PDB file of C-alpha atoms in Angstrom:
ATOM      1  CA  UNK A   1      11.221 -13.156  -0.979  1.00  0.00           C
ATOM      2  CA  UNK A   2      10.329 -15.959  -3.337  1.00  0.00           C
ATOM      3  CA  UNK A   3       7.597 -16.967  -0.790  1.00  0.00           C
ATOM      4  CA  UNK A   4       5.445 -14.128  -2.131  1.00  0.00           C
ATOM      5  CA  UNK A   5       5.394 -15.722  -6.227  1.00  0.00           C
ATOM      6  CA  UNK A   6       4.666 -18.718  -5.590  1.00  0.00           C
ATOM      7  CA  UNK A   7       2.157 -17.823  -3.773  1.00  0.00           C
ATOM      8  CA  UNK A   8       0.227 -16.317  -6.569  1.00  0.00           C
ATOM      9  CA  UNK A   9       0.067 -20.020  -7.367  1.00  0.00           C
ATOM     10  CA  UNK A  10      -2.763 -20.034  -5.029  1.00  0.00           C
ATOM     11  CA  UNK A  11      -5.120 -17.993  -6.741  1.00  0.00           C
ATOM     12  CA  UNK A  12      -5.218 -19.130  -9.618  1.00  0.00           C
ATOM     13  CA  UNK A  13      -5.386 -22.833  -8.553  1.00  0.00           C
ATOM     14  CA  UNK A  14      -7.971 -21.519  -5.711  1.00  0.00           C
ATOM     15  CA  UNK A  15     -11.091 -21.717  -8.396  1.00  0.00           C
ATOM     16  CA  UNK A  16     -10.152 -25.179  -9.168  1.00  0.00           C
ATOM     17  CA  UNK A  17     -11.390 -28.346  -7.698  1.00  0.00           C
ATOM     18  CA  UNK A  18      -7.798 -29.630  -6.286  1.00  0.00           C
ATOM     19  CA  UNK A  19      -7.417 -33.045  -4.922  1.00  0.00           C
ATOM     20  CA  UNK A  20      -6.484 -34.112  -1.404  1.00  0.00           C
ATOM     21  CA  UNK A  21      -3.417 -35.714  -2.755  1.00  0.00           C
ATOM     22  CA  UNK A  22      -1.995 -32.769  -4.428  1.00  0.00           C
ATOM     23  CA  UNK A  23      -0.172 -31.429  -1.765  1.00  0.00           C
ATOM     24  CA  UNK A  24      -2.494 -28.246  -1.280  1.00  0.00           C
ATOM     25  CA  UNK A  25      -3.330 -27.227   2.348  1.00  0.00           C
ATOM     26  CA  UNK A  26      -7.017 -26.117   2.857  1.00  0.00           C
ATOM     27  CA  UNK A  27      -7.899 -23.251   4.492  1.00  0.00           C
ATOM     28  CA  UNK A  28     -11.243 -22.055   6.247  1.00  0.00           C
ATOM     29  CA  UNK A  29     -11.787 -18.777   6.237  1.00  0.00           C
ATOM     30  CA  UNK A  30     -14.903 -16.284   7.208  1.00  0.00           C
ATOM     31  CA  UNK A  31     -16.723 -14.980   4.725  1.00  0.00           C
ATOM     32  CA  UNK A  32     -15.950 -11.370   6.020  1.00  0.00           C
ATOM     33  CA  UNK A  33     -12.291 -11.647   6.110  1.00  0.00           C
ATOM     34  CA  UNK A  34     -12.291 -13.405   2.607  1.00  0.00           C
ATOM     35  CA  UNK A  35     -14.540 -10.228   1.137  1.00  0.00           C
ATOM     36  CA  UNK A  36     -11.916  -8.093   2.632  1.00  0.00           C
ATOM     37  CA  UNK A  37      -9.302  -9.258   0.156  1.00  0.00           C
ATOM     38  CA  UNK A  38      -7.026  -9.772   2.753  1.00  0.00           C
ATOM     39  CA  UNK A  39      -6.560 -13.705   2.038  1.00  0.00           C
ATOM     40  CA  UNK A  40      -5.506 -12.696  -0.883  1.00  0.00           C
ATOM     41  CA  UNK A  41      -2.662 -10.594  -0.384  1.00  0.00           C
ATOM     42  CA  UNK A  42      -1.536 -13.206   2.773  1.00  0.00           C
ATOM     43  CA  UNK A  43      -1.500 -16.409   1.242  1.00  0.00           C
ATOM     44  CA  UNK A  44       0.150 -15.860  -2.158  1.00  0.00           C
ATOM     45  CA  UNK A  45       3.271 -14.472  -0.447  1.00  0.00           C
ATOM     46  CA  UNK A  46       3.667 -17.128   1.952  1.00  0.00           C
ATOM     47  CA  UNK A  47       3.587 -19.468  -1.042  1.00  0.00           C
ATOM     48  CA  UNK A  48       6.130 -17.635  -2.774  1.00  0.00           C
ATOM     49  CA  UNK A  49       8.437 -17.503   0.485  1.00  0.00           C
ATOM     50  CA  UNK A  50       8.012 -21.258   0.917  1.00  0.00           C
ATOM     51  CA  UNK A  51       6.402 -23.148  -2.277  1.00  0.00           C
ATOM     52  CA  UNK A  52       3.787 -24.634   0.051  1.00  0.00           C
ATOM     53  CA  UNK A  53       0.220 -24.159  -1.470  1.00  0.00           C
ATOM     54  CA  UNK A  54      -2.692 -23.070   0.239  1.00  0.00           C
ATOM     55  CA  UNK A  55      -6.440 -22.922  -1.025  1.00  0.00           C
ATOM     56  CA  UNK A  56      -8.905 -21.055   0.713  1.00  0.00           C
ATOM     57  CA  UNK A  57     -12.080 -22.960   1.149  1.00  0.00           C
ATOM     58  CA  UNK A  58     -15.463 -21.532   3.074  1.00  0.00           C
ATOM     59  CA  UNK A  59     -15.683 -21.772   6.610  1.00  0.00           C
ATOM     60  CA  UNK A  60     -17.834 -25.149   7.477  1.00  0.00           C
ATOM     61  CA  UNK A  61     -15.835 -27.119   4.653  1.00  0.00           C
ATOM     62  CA  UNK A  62     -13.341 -29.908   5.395  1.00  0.00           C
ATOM     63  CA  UNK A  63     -10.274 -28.142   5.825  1.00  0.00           C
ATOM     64  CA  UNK A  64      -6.499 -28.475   7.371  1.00  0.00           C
ATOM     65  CA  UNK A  65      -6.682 -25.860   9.296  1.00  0.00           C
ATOM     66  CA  UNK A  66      -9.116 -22.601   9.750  1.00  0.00           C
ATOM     67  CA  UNK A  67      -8.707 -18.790  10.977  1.00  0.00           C
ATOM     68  CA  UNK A  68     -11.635 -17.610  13.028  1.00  0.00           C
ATOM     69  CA  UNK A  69     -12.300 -17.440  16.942  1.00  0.00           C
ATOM     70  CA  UNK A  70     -10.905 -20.327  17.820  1.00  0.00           C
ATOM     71  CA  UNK A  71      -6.855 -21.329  18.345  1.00  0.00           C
ATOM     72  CA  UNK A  72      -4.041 -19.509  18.363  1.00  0.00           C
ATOM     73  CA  UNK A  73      -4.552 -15.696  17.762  1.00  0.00           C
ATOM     74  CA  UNK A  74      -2.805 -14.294  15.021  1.00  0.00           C
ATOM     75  CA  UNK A  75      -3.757 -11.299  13.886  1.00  0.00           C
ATOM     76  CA  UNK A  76      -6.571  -8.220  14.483  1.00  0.00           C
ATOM     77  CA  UNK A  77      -9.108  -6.489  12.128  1.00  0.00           C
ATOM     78  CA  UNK A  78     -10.926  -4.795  11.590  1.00  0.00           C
ATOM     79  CA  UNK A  79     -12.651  -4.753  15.010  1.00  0.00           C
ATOM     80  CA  UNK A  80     -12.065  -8.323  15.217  1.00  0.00           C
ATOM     81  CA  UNK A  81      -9.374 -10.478  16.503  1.00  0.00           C
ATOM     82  CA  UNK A  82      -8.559 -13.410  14.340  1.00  0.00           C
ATOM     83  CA  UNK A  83      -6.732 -17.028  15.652  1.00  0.00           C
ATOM     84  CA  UNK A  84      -5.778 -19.834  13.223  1.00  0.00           C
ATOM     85  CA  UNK A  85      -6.266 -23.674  14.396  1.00  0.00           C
ATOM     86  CA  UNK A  86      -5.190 -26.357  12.066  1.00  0.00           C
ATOM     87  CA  UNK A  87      -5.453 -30.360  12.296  1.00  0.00           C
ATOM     88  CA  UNK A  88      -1.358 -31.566  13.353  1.00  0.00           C
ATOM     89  CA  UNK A  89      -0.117 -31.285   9.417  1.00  0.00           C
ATOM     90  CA  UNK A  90       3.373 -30.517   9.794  1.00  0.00           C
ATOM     91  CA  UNK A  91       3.052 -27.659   7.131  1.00  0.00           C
ATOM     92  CA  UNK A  92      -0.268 -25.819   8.962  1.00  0.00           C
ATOM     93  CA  UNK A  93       2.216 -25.689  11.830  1.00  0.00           C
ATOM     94  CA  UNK A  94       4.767 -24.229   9.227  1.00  0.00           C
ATOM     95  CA  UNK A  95       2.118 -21.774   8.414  1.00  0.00           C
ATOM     96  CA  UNK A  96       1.430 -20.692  11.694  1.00  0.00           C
ATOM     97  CA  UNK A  97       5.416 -20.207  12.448  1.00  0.00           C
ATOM     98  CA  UNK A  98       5.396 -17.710   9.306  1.00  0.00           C
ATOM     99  CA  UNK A  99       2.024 -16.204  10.662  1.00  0.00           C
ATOM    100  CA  UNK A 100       3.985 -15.026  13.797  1.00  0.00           C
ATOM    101  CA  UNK A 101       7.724 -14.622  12.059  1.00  0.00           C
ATOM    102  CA  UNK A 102       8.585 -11.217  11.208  1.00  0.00           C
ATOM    103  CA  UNK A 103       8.247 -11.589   7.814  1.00  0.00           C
ATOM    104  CA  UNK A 104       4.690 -12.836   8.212  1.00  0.00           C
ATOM    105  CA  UNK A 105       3.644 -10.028  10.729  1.00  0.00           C
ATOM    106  CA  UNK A 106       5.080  -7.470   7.998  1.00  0.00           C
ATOM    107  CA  UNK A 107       3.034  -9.205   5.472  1.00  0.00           C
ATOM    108  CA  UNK A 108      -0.209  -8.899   7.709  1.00  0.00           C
ATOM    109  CA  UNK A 109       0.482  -4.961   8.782  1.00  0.00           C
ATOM    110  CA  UNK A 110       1.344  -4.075   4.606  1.00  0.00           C
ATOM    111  CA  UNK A 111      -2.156  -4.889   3.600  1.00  0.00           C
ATOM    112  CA  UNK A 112      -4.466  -2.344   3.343  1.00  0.00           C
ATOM    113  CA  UNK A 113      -8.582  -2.780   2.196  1.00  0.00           C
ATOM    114  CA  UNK A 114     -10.660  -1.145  -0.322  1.00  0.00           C
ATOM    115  CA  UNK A 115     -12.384   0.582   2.333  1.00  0.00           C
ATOM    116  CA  UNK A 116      -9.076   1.766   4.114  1.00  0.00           C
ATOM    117  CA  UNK A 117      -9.122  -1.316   6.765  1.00  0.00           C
ATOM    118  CA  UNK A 118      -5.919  -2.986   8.000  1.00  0.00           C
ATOM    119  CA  UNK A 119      -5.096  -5.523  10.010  1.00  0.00           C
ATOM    120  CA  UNK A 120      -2.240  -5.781  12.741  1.00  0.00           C
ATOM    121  CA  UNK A 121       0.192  -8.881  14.098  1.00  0.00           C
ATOM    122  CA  UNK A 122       1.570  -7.106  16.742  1.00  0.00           C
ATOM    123  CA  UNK A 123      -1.130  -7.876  19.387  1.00  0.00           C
ATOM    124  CA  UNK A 124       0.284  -5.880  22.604  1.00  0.00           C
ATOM    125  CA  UNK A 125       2.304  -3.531  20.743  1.00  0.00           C
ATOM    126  CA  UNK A 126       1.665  -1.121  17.986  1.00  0.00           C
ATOM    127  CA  UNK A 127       1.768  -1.416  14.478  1.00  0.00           C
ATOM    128  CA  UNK A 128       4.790  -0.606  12.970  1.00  0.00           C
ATOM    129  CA  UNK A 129       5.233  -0.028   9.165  1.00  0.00           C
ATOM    130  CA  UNK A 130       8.083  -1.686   7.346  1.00  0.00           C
ATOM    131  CA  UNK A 131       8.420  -2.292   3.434  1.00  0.00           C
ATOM    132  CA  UNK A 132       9.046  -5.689   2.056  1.00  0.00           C
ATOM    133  CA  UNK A 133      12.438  -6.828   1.321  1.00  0.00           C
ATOM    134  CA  UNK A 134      12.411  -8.674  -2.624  1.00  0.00           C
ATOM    135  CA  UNK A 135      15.388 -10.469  -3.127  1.00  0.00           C
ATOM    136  CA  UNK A 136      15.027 -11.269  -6.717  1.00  0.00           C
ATOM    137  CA  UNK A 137      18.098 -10.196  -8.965  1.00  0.00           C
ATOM    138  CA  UNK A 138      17.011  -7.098 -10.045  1.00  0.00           C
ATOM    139  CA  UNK A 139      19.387  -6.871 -13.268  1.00  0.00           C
ATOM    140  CA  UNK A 140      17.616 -10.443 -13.971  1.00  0.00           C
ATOM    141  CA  UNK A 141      14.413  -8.690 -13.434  1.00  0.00           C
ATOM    142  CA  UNK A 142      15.144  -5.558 -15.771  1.00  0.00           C
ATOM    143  CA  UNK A 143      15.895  -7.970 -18.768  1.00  0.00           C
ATOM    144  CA  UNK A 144      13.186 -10.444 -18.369  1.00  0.00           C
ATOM    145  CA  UNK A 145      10.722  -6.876 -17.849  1.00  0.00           C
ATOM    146  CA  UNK A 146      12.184  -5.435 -21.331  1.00  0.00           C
ATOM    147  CA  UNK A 147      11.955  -8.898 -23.318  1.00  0.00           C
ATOM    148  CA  UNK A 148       8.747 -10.158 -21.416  1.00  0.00           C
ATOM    149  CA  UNK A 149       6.492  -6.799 -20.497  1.00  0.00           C
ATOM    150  CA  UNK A 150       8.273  -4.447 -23.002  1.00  0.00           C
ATOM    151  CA  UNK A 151       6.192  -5.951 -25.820  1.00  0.00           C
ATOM    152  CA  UNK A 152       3.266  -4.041 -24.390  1.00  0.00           C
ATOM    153  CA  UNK A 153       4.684  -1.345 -21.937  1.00  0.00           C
ATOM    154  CA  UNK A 154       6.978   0.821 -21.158  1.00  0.00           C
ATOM    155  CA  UNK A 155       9.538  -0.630 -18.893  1.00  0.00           C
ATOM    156  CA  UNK A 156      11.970   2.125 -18.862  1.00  0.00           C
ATOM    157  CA  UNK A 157      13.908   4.545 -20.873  1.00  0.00           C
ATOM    158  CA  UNK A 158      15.159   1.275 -22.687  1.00  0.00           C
ATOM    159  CA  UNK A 159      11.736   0.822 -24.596  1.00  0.00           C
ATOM    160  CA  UNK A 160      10.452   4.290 -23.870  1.00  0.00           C
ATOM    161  CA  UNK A 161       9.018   4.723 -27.749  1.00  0.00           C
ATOM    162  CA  UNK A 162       8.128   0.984 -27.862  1.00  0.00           C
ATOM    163  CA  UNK A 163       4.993  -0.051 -25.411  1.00  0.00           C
ATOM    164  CA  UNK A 164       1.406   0.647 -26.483  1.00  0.00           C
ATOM    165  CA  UNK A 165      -0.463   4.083 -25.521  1.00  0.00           C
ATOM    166  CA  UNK A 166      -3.478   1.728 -23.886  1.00  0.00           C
ATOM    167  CA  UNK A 167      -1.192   0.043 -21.327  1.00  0.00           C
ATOM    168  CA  UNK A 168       0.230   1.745 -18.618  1.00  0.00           C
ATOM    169  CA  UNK A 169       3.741   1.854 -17.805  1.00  0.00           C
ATOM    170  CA  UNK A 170       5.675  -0.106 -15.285  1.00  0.00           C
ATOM    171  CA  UNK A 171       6.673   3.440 -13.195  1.00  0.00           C
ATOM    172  CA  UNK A 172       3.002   4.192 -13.332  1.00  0.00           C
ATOM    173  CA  UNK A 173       2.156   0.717 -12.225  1.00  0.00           C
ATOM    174  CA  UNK A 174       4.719   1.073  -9.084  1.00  0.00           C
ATOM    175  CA  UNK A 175       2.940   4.371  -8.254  1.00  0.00           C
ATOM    176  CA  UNK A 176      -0.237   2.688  -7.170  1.00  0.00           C
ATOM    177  CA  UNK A 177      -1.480   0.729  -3.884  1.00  0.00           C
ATOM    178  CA  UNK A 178      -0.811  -3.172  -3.856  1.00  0.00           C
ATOM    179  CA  UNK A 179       1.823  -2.613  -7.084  1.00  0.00           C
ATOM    180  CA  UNK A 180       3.858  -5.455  -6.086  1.00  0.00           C
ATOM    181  CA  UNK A 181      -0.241  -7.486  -5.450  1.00  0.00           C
ATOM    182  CA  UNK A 182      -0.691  -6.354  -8.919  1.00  0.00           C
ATOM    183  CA  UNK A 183       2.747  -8.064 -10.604  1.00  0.00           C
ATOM    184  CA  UNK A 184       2.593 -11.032  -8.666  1.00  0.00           C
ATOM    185  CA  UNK A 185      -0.706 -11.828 -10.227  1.00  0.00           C
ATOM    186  CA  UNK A 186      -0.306 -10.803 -13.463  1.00  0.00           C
ATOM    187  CA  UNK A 187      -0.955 -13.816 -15.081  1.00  0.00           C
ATOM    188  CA  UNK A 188      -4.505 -13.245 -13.570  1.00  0.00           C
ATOM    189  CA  UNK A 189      -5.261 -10.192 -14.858  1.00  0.00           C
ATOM    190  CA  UNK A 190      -6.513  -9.558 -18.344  1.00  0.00           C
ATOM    191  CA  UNK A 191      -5.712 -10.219 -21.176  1.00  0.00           C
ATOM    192  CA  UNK A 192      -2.658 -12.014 -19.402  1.00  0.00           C
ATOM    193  CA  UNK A 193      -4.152 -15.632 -18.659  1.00  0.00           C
ATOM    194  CA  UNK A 194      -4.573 -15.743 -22.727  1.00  0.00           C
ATOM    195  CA  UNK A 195      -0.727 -15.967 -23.770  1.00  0.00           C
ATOM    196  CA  UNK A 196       0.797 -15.858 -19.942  1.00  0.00           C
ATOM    197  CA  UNK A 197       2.893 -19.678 -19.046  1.00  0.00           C
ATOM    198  CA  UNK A 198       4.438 -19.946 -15.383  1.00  0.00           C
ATOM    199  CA  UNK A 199       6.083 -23.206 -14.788  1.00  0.00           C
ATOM    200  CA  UNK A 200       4.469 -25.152 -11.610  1.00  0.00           C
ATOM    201  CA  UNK A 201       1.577 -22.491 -11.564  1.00  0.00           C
ATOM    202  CA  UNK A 202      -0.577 -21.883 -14.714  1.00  0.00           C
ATOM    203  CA  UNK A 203      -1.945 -25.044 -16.592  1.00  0.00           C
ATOM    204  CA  UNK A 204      -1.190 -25.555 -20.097  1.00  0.00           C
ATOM    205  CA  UNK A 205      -3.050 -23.876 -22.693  1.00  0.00           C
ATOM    206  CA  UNK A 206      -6.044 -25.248 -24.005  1.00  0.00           C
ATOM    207  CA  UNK A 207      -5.715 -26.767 -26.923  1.00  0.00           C
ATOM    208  CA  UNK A 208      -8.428 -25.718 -29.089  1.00  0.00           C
ATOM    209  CA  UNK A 209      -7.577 -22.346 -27.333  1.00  0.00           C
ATOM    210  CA  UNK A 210      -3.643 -21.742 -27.875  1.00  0.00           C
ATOM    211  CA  UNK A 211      -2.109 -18.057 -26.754  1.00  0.00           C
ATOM    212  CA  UNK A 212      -2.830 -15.883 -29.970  1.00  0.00           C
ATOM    213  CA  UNK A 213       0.479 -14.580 -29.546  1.00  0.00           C
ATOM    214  CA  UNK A 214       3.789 -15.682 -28.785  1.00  0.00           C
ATOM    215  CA  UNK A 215       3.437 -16.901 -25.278  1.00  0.00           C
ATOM    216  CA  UNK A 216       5.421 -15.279 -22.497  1.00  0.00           C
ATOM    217  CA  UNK A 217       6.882 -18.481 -20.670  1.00  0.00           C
ATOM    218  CA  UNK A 218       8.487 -17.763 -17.448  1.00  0.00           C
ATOM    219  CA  UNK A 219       9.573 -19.453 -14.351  1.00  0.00           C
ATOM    220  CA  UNK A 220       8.508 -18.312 -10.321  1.00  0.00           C
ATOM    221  CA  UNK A 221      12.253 -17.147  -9.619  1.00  0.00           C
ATOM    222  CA  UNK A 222      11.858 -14.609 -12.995  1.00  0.00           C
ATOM    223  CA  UNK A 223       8.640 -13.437 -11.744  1.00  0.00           C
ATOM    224  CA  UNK A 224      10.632 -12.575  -7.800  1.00  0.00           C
ATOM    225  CA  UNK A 225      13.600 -11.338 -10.376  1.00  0.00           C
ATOM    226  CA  UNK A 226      10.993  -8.811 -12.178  1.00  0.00           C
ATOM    227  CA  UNK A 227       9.147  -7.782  -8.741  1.00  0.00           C
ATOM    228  CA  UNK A 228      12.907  -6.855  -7.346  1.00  0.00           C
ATOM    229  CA  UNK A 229      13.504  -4.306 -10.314  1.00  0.00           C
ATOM    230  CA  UNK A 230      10.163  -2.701 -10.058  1.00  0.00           C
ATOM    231  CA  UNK A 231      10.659  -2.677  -6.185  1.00  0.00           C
ATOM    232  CA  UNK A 232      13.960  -0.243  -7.097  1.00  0.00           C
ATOM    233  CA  UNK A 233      12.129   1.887  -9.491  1.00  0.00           C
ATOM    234  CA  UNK A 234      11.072   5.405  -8.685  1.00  0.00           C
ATOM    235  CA  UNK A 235       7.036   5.010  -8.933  1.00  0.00           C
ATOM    236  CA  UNK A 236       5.472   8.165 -11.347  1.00  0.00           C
ATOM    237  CA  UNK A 237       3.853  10.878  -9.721  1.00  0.00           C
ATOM    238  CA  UNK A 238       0.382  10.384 -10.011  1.00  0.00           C
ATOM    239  CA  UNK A 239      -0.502  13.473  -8.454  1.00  0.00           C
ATOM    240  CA  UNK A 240      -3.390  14.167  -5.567  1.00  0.00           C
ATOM    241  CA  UNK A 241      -6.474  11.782  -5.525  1.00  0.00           C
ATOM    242  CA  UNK A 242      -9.340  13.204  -7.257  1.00  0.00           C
ATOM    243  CA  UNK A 243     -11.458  15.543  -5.200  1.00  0.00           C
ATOM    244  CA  UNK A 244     -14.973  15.533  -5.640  1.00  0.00           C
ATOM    245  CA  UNK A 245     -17.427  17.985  -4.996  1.00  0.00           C
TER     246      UNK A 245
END
């Protein structure tokens, strides 16, 4: 699934003023479906599957294509039905194809809001769970994890007595909603972005601000590598959500 890496391309590219002529699609969206979060699960894995960019601009601005009311309908939710339209660009219309593939309908049904909403492809039928497929090499991933991640957590019984007590470890990590979100966008989260290189998706460091560690350089096919092994790892039990009286 190396669609869903290079995806997180997008997002951290997305806050950046990108120029017509660097390949990257614009693409209108509502304001409510962008608060949702949901563009941001969608777009970053049909990057990865495909390398093809895509920055999400405000509805009203000059765009390639658009979701909203009118065009092709896509997908539904909540309590809305959503269509896509896009200008003739030969990749919108490669967009759209993923949109209604089976890969892109699972990608639309596996997302699930802060608020508990979700979304469905399947527009006459009903929705039907399925778990991604990652086809990274997972023995790859394990090494890159230990050399890369190990540094600060636990990857495995490998480095068991080696990560830090403040970071959590990488079972713990696949125990929670949106893991595989969560380790495609690393390099977005803090402290990551300080000492975190991918090639073709994070600009160079600063340089009155180099990493203050040794950087972790990797490529997008280590990152699909690493989300394959965690994919295959038994997640910890975290036990039953908090109950508050």
């Amino acid at each position: 699934m190396r669609g869903l890496i290079a995806a997180i391309l997008i997002w951290h590219l997305a806050a950046l003023p990108l120029a017509a002529e660097d390949g990257t699609l614009r693409l209108a969206v509502p304001e409510a479906l962008e608060a949702s979060g949901f563009t941001k699960h969608l777009l970053p894995r049909f990057s990865l599957k495909t390398g093809l960019r895509i920055t999400p601009v405000p509805q009203g601005d000059d765009a390639e294509m658009a979701f909203g009311a009118e065009g092709r309908p896509v997908f539904e939710g909540p309590a809305h039905r959503w269509s896509f339209s896009h200008d003739g660009d030969p990749r919108a219309e490669r967009f759209l194809e993923w949109l209604q593939s089976d890969v892109g309908k699972r990608t639309i049904e596996s997302y699930t809001g802060p608020d508990g909403e979700s979304y469905t492809a399947n527009l006459t039928k009903a929705r039907v769970a399925e778990e991604t497929v990652y086809e990274g090499d997972a023995l790859a991933g394990e090494k890159l994890s230990l050399l890369h991640c190990g540094r600060c957590h636990v990857i495995n019984k490998k480095n068991r007595m080696n990560g830090l007590g403040s970071t959590p470890s990488f079972a713990v990590l696949r125990g929670l909603p949106e893991w595989d979100t969560r380790f495609a966008t690393f390099h977005l989260l803090n402290p990551h972005p300080s000492f975190t290189q991918i090639k073709d998706v994070t600009e160079p460091f600063d340089p009155m601000l180099p990493s203050p560690i040794v950087p972790v350089e990797i490529t997008l096919p280590d990152l699909e590598a690493i989300l394959a092994f965690v994919s295959e790892m038994a997640p910890a039990d975290l036990g039953a959500p908090l109950q508050l009286q």
